[in-house]
Amino acid sequence: MEAFVYTALPVRVIFGAGTLTRTGEELATLGCGRALVLSTPEQEEAAHALKERLGSTCVAVFTQAAMHTPVEVTARALERLKVAGADCLVALGGGSAIGLAKALALRTGLPQIAIPTTYAGSEATPILGQTDSGVKTTQRTPDVLPEVIIYDVDLTLTLPPLLSATSGMNAIAHAVEALYARDANPVISLLAEQGITALARALPRIVSNPGDIDARSDALFGAWACGTCLGAVGMSVHHKLCHTLGGSFDLPHAPTHAVLLPHAVAYNAGHAPDAMVRIARALSSDSAAHGLYRLARSLGVPAGLKELGMPEAGLDDAVRLAVAAPYWNPRPIEAAGIRRLLDNAFHGRSPATV
């Protein structure tokens, strides 16, 4: 066994069906009594229903969370928080709502309860990504880690099949990059392989039968496992490219992950052989990159960046931005190789060594 360093994250996890009912109890345990509930506009009804459930424990609702956590939205939410006199944050939704709660926690020090309704995994990480003037940056600090995560499988039953698929591929990306991270360790590598396996088996069942409660439970567990991996070790070229495309070109977060992942894995294949074996094994495939590509195709997610609204003329700018401030990666970041990677991803081609 090689030497390693592993830092466990201090977060309380409540997992099961019907666990949303425990939100008030968890707020009391935190010593909080004036919650601000956060959501996106699409989940406004669910946010107000949670407010009614919490009664006087909830003092306000803010339903304007947005993808990539724009700083101007955070400023509006911060004003709402101050006016309401909130002493804690409850994020209900996917990465947008949870990202907003993290941004507010960073600025105020308030405790958070995250209630994810997708498989994004952001709730399990001490990572905050924010967008300012079209540039997305990330930072890692325990100050943004939620104190409590409430996983309620029932809340994922209405997540549409396509959103389930792209969100699940997003989660898989977290575990994939954890396997070849610079600070990878045997604890997280075991969890990463388990998370990929759980999602790869559950997502096709969800697409064919969205009401399959067992598949939903397996996928939500996989999302937690993959998110925990992302929270424990560093990110590499895949996440750098997704952050660049999302922040600078406003591409949708989860679908961008789903499109790029097989191509990023192909880019790194020759420089992380042990990780590729584990990824392929988790997918029951003979190839990590092609296994991911085949899984994505079987789920019906978009094949290429072109389908997501990426302008082909912007590919060179994306390369420039990604290369200018790269994350550590097992293979050196080379502009020509990244350009070919993005070209393959733009056209939706089968992943190839670049």
GROMACS .gro file of C-alpha atoms in nm:
model
  354
    1MET     CA    1   0.000   0.000   0.000
    2GLU     CA    2   0.140   0.338  -0.102
    3ALA     CA    3   0.136   0.633   0.137
    4PHE     CA    4  -0.162   0.865   0.103
    5VAL     CA    5  -0.345   1.155   0.265
    6TYR     CA    6  -0.724   1.155   0.307
    7THR     CA    7  -0.926   1.427   0.479
    8ALA     CA    8  -1.284   1.331   0.563
    9LEU     CA    9  -1.547   1.604   0.526
   10PRO     CA   10  -1.761   1.693   0.830
   11VAL     CA   11  -2.116   1.673   0.694
   12ARG     CA   12  -2.425   1.497   0.831
   13VAL     CA   13  -2.612   1.289   0.571
   14ILE     CA   14  -2.978   1.188   0.599
   15PHE     CA   15  -3.067   0.936   0.325
   16GLY     CA   16  -3.396   0.764   0.251
   17ALA     CA   17  -3.753   0.812   0.129
   18GLY     CA   18  -3.971   1.079   0.287
   19THR     CA   19  -3.678   1.238   0.465
   20LEU     CA   20  -3.786   1.590   0.367
   21THR     CA   21  -4.007   1.579   0.677
   22ARG     CA   22  -3.692   1.589   0.890
   23THR     CA   23  -3.589   1.938   0.774
   24GLY     CA   24  -3.740   2.115   1.074
   25GLU     CA   25  -3.580   1.869   1.312
   26GLU     CA   26  -3.238   1.924   1.153
   27LEU     CA   27  -3.279   2.302   1.172
   28ALA     CA   28  -3.350   2.270   1.543
   29THR     CA   29  -3.042   2.053   1.589
   30LEU     CA   30  -2.838   2.329   1.426
   31GLY     CA   31  -2.994   2.581   1.666
   32CYS     CA   32  -3.158   2.771   1.380
   33GLY     CA   33  -3.507   2.918   1.366
   34ARG     CA   34  -3.512   3.170   1.080
   35ALA     CA   35  -3.445   2.986   0.754
   36LEU     CA   36  -3.415   3.132   0.405
   37VAL     CA   37  -3.528   2.872   0.150
   38LEU     CA   38  -3.355   2.890  -0.189
   39SER     CA   39  -3.459   2.744  -0.524
   40THR     CA   40  -3.469   2.811  -0.897
   41PRO     CA   41  -3.779   2.961  -1.062
   42GLU     CA   42  -3.871   2.613  -1.187
   43GLN     CA   43  -3.900   2.487  -0.829
   44GLU     CA   44  -4.077   2.787  -0.683
   45GLU     CA   45  -4.386   2.583  -0.596
   46ALA     CA   46  -4.180   2.322  -0.412
   47ALA     CA   47  -3.991   2.595  -0.226
   48HIS     CA   48  -4.311   2.758  -0.103
   49ALA     CA   49  -4.448   2.416  -0.005
   50LEU     CA   50  -4.137   2.364   0.206
   51LYS     CA   51  -4.190   2.707   0.362
   52GLU     CA   52  -4.543   2.604   0.460
   53ARG     CA   53  -4.410   2.280   0.605
   54LEU     CA   54  -4.153   2.465   0.814
   55GLY     CA   55  -4.403   2.723   0.938
   56SER     CA   56  -4.255   3.005   1.145
   57THR     CA   57  -3.910   2.846   1.115
   58CYS     CA   58  -3.891   2.978   0.757
   59VAL     CA   59  -3.885   3.357   0.729
   60ALA     CA   60  -3.832   3.400   0.352
   61VAL     CA   61  -3.803   3.231   0.013
   62PHE     CA   62  -3.575   3.330  -0.275
   63THR     CA   63  -3.648   3.150  -0.602
   64GLN     CA   64  -3.410   3.313  -0.851
   65ALA     CA   65  -3.109   3.081  -0.826
   66ALA     CA   66  -2.940   3.041  -1.165
   67MET     CA   67  -2.686   2.819  -1.339
   68HIS     CA   68  -2.319   2.888  -1.272
   69THR     CA   69  -2.402   3.107  -0.966
   70PRO     CA   70  -2.386   3.457  -1.120
   71VAL     CA   71  -2.257   3.708  -0.864
   72GLU     CA   72  -2.541   3.949  -0.942
   73VAL     CA   73  -2.798   3.688  -0.838
   74THR     CA   74  -2.604   3.625  -0.519
   75ALA     CA   75  -2.615   3.998  -0.443
   76ARG     CA   76  -2.994   4.001  -0.474
   77ALA     CA   77  -3.028   3.696  -0.255
   78LEU     CA   78  -2.797   3.848   0.005
   79GLU     CA   79  -3.019   4.155   0.026
   80ARG     CA   80  -3.323   3.930   0.072
   81LEU     CA   81  -3.141   3.743   0.347
   82LYS     CA   82  -3.052   4.061   0.533
   83VAL     CA   83  -3.404   4.205   0.512
   84ALA     CA   84  -3.552   3.879   0.643
   85GLY     CA   85  -3.297   3.842   0.922
   86ALA     CA   86  -3.232   3.479   0.832
   87ASP     CA   87  -2.998   3.273   1.048
   88CYS     CA   88  -2.957   2.974   0.814
   89LEU     CA   89  -2.996   2.859   0.455
   90VAL     CA   90  -3.200   2.574   0.309
   91ALA     CA   91  -3.126   2.494  -0.056
   92LEU     CA   92  -3.390   2.288  -0.238
   93GLY     CA   93  -3.299   2.179  -0.589
   94GLY     CA   94  -2.994   2.101  -0.799
   95GLY     CA   95  -2.657   2.263  -0.841
   96SER     CA   96  -2.799   2.611  -0.901
   97ALA     CA   97  -2.984   2.637  -0.569
   98ILE     CA   98  -2.707   2.463  -0.377
   99GLY     CA   99  -2.442   2.683  -0.540
  100LEU     CA  100  -2.633   2.994  -0.435
  101ALA     CA  101  -2.652   2.869  -0.076
  102LYS     CA  102  -2.277   2.814  -0.080
  103ALA     CA  103  -2.212   3.162  -0.215
  104LEU     CA  104  -2.428   3.310   0.062
  105ALA     CA  105  -2.262   3.095   0.327
  106LEU     CA  106  -1.921   3.218   0.211
  107ARG     CA  107  -2.033   3.579   0.257
  108THR     CA  108  -2.223   3.536   0.584
  109GLY     CA  109  -2.093   3.229   0.764
  110LEU     CA  110  -2.449   3.096   0.801
  111PRO     CA  111  -2.510   2.720   0.829
  112GLN     CA  112  -2.672   2.532   0.540
  113ILE     CA  113  -2.903   2.241   0.483
  114ALA     CA  114  -2.891   2.109   0.127
  115ILE     CA  115  -3.186   1.911  -0.013
  116PRO     CA  116  -3.080   1.793  -0.361
  117THR     CA  117  -3.340   1.698  -0.619
  118THR     CA  118  -3.092   1.603  -0.893
  119TYR     CA  119  -2.775   1.397  -0.911
  120ALA     CA  120  -2.534   1.692  -0.946
  121GLY     CA  121  -2.344   1.616  -0.624
  122SER     CA  122  -2.252   1.977  -0.543
  123GLU     CA  123  -2.406   1.939  -0.198
  124ALA     CA  124  -2.128   1.698  -0.096
  125THR     CA  125  -1.838   1.928  -0.184
  126PRO     CA  126  -1.656   2.226  -0.030
  127ILE     CA  127  -1.632   2.374  -0.381
  128LEU     CA  128  -1.800   2.692  -0.503
  129GLY     CA  129  -1.809   2.797  -0.866
  130GLN     CA  130  -1.916   3.154  -0.940
  131THR     CA  131  -1.956   3.351  -1.262
  132ASP     CA  132  -1.862   3.716  -1.288
  133SER     CA  133  -1.863   3.907  -1.619
  134GLY     CA  134  -1.875   3.585  -1.819
  135VAL     CA  135  -1.585   3.414  -1.642
  136LYS     CA  136  -1.642   3.122  -1.407
  137THR     CA  137  -1.396   3.062  -1.127
  138THR     CA  138  -1.392   2.802  -0.852
  139GLN     CA  139  -1.262   2.793  -0.500
  140ARG     CA  140  -1.236   2.518  -0.242
  141THR     CA  141  -1.304   2.605   0.122
  142PRO     CA  142  -1.478   2.428   0.410
  143ASP     CA  143  -1.673   2.751   0.463
  144VAL     CA  144  -1.913   2.651   0.182
  145LEU     CA  145  -1.971   2.290   0.282
  146PRO     CA  146  -2.330   2.230   0.398
  147GLU     CA  147  -2.368   2.115   0.757
  148VAL     CA  148  -2.650   1.875   0.665
  149ILE     CA  149  -2.757   1.700   0.344
  150ILE     CA  150  -3.107   1.556   0.327
  151TYR     CA  151  -3.141   1.303   0.046
  152ASP     CA  152  -3.507   1.224  -0.015
  153VAL     CA  153  -3.547   0.968  -0.293
  154ASP     CA  154  -3.911   1.073  -0.336
  155LEU     CA  155  -3.801   1.417  -0.456
  156THR     CA  156  -3.619   1.265  -0.755
  157LEU     CA  157  -3.919   1.070  -0.887
  158THR     CA  158  -4.042   1.367  -1.091
  159LEU     CA  159  -3.701   1.448  -1.237
  160PRO     CA  160  -3.756   1.395  -1.613
  161PRO     CA  161  -3.564   1.109  -1.773
  162LEU     CA  162  -3.339   1.332  -1.986
  163LEU     CA  163  -3.251   1.556  -1.691
  164SER     CA  164  -3.190   1.245  -1.483
  165ALA     CA  165  -2.953   1.118  -1.750
  166THR     CA  166  -2.748   1.436  -1.790
  167SER     CA  167  -2.740   1.496  -1.415
  168GLY     CA  168  -2.623   1.140  -1.361
  169MET     CA  169  -2.347   1.173  -1.621
  170ASN     CA  170  -2.241   1.493  -1.445
  171ALA     CA  171  -2.208   1.295  -1.121
  172ILE     CA  172  -2.010   1.020  -1.292
  173ALA     CA  173  -1.765   1.285  -1.412
  174HIS     CA  174  -1.681   1.369  -1.052
  175ALA     CA  175  -1.583   1.012  -0.974
  176VAL     CA  176  -1.399   0.962  -1.302
  177GLU     CA  177  -1.168   1.256  -1.238
  178ALA     CA  178  -1.121   1.150  -0.876
  179LEU     CA  179  -0.963   0.827  -1.001
  180TYR     CA  180  -0.682   1.011  -1.178
  181ALA     CA  181  -0.656   1.316  -0.950
  182ARG     CA  182  -0.313   1.421  -0.828
  183ASP     CA  183  -0.425   1.360  -0.468
  184ALA     CA  184  -0.618   1.039  -0.536
  185ASN     CA  185  -0.622   0.794  -0.247
  186PRO     CA  186  -0.749   0.438  -0.198
  187VAL     CA  187  -1.049   0.543   0.012
  188ILE     CA  188  -1.187   0.780  -0.251
  189SER     CA  189  -1.094   0.548  -0.538
  190LEU     CA  190  -1.309   0.272  -0.389
  191LEU     CA  191  -1.598   0.514  -0.346
  192ALA     CA  192  -1.550   0.649  -0.698
  193GLU     CA  193  -1.573   0.307  -0.858
  194GLN     CA  194  -1.879   0.224  -0.649
  195GLY     CA  195  -2.046   0.552  -0.746
  196ILE     CA  196  -1.985   0.500  -1.118
  197THR     CA  197  -2.116   0.145  -1.095
  198ALA     CA  198  -2.433   0.251  -0.914
  199LEU     CA  199  -2.517   0.526  -1.162
  200ALA     CA  200  -2.424   0.328  -1.473
  201ARG     CA  201  -2.665   0.055  -1.365
  202ALA     CA  202  -2.943   0.284  -1.243
  203LEU     CA  203  -2.965   0.546  -1.518
  204PRO     CA  204  -3.081   0.316  -1.801
  205ARG     CA  205  -3.353   0.182  -1.570
  206ILE     CA  206  -3.465   0.535  -1.485
  207VAL     CA  207  -3.482   0.636  -1.850
  208SER     CA  208  -3.699   0.335  -1.931
  209ASN     CA  209  -3.909   0.362  -1.611
  210PRO     CA  210  -3.881   0.696  -1.429
  211GLY     CA  211  -4.089   0.567  -1.140
  212ASP     CA  212  -3.849   0.283  -1.054
  213ILE     CA  213  -3.791   0.368  -0.687
  214ASP     CA  214  -3.504   0.122  -0.648
  215ALA     CA  215  -3.321   0.269  -0.947
  216ARG     CA  216  -3.384   0.619  -0.815
  217SER     CA  217  -3.242   0.520  -0.477
  218ASP     CA  218  -2.933   0.365  -0.636
  219ALA     CA  219  -2.877   0.674  -0.852
  220LEU     CA  220  -2.910   0.910  -0.556
  221PHE     CA  221  -2.662   0.703  -0.358
  222GLY     CA  222  -2.429   0.709  -0.657
  223ALA     CA  223  -2.465   1.086  -0.677
  224TRP     CA  224  -2.366   1.120  -0.312
  225ALA     CA  225  -2.067   0.889  -0.362
  226CYS     CA  226  -1.947   1.075  -0.670
  227GLY     CA  227  -2.001   1.416  -0.511
  228THR     CA  228  -1.804   1.306  -0.207
  229CYS     CA  229  -1.519   1.211  -0.439
  230LEU     CA  230  -1.521   1.555  -0.599
  231GLY     CA  231  -1.518   1.714  -0.255
  232ALA     CA  232  -1.217   1.514  -0.137
  233VAL     CA  233  -0.968   1.542  -0.424
  234GLY     CA  234  -0.879   1.777  -0.706
  235MET     CA  235  -1.029   1.835  -1.050
  236SER     CA  236  -0.863   1.799  -1.390
  237VAL     CA  237  -0.914   1.886  -1.756
  238HIS     CA  238  -1.275   1.773  -1.782
  239HIS     CA  239  -1.397   2.005  -1.509
  240LYS     CA  240  -1.180   2.289  -1.636
  241LEU     CA  241  -1.337   2.265  -1.980
  242CYS     CA  242  -1.690   2.241  -1.838
  243HIS     CA  243  -1.634   2.547  -1.621
  244THR     CA  244  -1.494   2.736  -1.918
  245LEU     CA  245  -1.782   2.645  -2.150
  246GLY     CA  246  -2.047   2.706  -1.886
  247GLY     CA  247  -1.916   3.034  -1.753
  248SER     CA  248  -1.804   3.193  -2.080
  249PHE     CA  249  -2.058   3.049  -2.326
  250ASP     CA  250  -2.353   2.988  -2.091
  251LEU     CA  251  -2.385   2.623  -2.185
  252PRO     CA  252  -2.611   2.411  -1.962
  253HIS     CA  253  -2.409   2.258  -1.682
  254ALA     CA  254  -2.507   1.891  -1.668
  255PRO     CA  255  -2.546   1.834  -2.046
  256THR     CA  256  -2.203   1.988  -2.102
  257HIS     CA  257  -2.054   1.736  -1.858
  258ALA     CA  258  -2.238   1.454  -2.035
  259VAL     CA  259  -2.103   1.554  -2.377
  260LEU     CA  260  -1.744   1.626  -2.277
  261LEU     CA  261  -1.671   1.340  -2.039
  262PRO     CA  262  -1.588   1.061  -2.289
  263HIS     CA  263  -1.358   1.298  -2.480
  264ALA     CA  264  -1.175   1.418  -2.169
  265VAL     CA  265  -1.122   1.056  -2.065
  266ALA     CA  266  -0.986   0.973  -2.412
  267TYR     CA  267  -0.744   1.266  -2.380
  268ASN     CA  268  -0.607   1.121  -2.054
  269ALA     CA  269  -0.631   0.750  -2.138
  270GLY     CA  270  -0.261   0.691  -2.203
  271HIS     CA  271  -0.151   0.879  -1.892
  272ALA     CA  272  -0.377   0.721  -1.629
  273PRO     CA  273  -0.396   0.349  -1.712
  274ASP     CA  274  -0.499   0.228  -1.366
  275ALA     CA  275  -0.788   0.476  -1.355
  276MET     CA  276  -0.900   0.365  -1.701
  277VAL     CA  277  -0.916   0.003  -1.588
  278ARG     CA  278  -1.134   0.096  -1.290
  279ILE     CA  279  -1.365   0.317  -1.496
  280ALA     CA  280  -1.409   0.047  -1.761
  281ARG     CA  281  -1.475  -0.214  -1.493
  282ALA     CA  282  -1.740   0.004  -1.330
  283LEU     CA  283  -1.909   0.043  -1.669
  284SER     CA  284  -1.876  -0.328  -1.758
  285SER     CA  285  -1.691  -0.213  -2.069
  286ASP     CA  286  -1.361  -0.288  -2.238
  287SER     CA  287  -1.285   0.084  -2.271
  288ALA     CA  288  -1.336   0.373  -2.030
  289ALA     CA  289  -1.391   0.642  -2.294
  290HIS     CA  290  -1.607   0.431  -2.525
  291GLY     CA  291  -1.799   0.286  -2.234
  292LEU     CA  292  -1.892   0.638  -2.122
  293TYR     CA  293  -1.982   0.735  -2.479
  294ARG     CA  294  -2.203   0.428  -2.523
  295LEU     CA  295  -2.373   0.491  -2.189
  296ALA     CA  296  -2.448   0.851  -2.285
  297ARG     CA  297  -2.587   0.746  -2.623
  298SER     CA  298  -2.806   0.480  -2.463
  299LEU     CA  299  -2.953   0.744  -2.230
  300GLY     CA  300  -3.043   0.979  -2.515
  301VAL     CA  301  -2.834   1.273  -2.395
  302PRO     CA  302  -2.713   1.525  -2.656
  303ALA     CA  303  -2.419   1.394  -2.855
  304GLY     CA  304  -2.231   1.718  -2.923
  305LEU     CA  305  -2.166   2.068  -2.799
  306LYS     CA  306  -2.327   2.200  -3.117
  307GLU     CA  307  -2.663   2.069  -2.991
  308LEU     CA  308  -2.614   2.264  -2.666
  309GLY     CA  309  -2.574   2.596  -2.846
  310MET     CA  310  -2.195   2.619  -2.853
  311PRO     CA  311  -2.080   2.835  -3.146
  312GLU     CA  312  -1.810   2.666  -3.348
  313ALA     CA  313  -1.636   3.002  -3.378
  314GLY     CA  314  -1.595   3.001  -2.999
  315LEU     CA  315  -1.387   2.683  -2.982
  316ASP     CA  316  -1.056   2.865  -3.019
  317ASP     CA  317  -1.152   3.107  -2.742
  318ALA     CA  318  -1.246   2.812  -2.520
  319VAL     CA  319  -0.904   2.656  -2.580
  320ARG     CA  320  -0.732   2.984  -2.496
  321LEU     CA  321  -0.926   3.023  -2.171
  322ALA     CA  322  -0.874   2.662  -2.064
  323VAL     CA  323  -0.501   2.661  -2.139
  324ALA     CA  324  -0.441   2.999  -1.975
  325ALA     CA  325  -0.526   2.871  -1.627
  326PRO     CA  326  -0.534   2.489  -1.637
  327TYR     CA  327  -0.616   2.255  -1.351
  328TRP     CA  328  -0.359   1.986  -1.278
  329ASN     CA  329  -0.402   1.695  -1.518
  330PRO     CA  330  -0.222   1.361  -1.559
  331ARG     CA  331  -0.146   1.452  -1.919
  332PRO     CA  332   0.005   1.792  -1.988
  333ILE     CA  333  -0.247   2.045  -2.119
  334GLU     CA  334  -0.157   2.106  -2.483
  335ALA     CA  335  -0.353   2.356  -2.689
  336ALA     CA  336  -0.355   2.142  -3.004
  337GLY     CA  337  -0.480   1.836  -2.819
  338ILE     CA  338  -0.749   2.034  -2.636
  339ARG     CA  339  -0.860   2.186  -2.966
  340ARG     CA  340  -0.904   1.839  -3.119
  341LEU     CA  341  -1.084   1.720  -2.804
  342LEU     CA  342  -1.332   2.008  -2.830
  343ASP     CA  343  -1.377   1.958  -3.203
  344ASN     CA  344  -1.470   1.594  -3.148
  345ALA     CA  345  -1.706   1.694  -2.868
  346PHE     CA  346  -1.858   1.973  -3.077
  347HIS     CA  347  -1.951   1.734  -3.358
  348GLY     CA  348  -2.052   1.448  -3.127
  349ARG     CA  349  -1.798   1.205  -3.271
  350SER     CA  350  -1.694   0.887  -3.097
  351PRO     CA  351  -1.409   0.967  -2.854
  352ALA     CA  352  -1.060   0.935  -2.996
  353THR     CA  353  -0.706   0.971  -2.866
  354VAL     CA  354  -0.599   1.329  -2.942
   0.00000   0.00000   0.00000
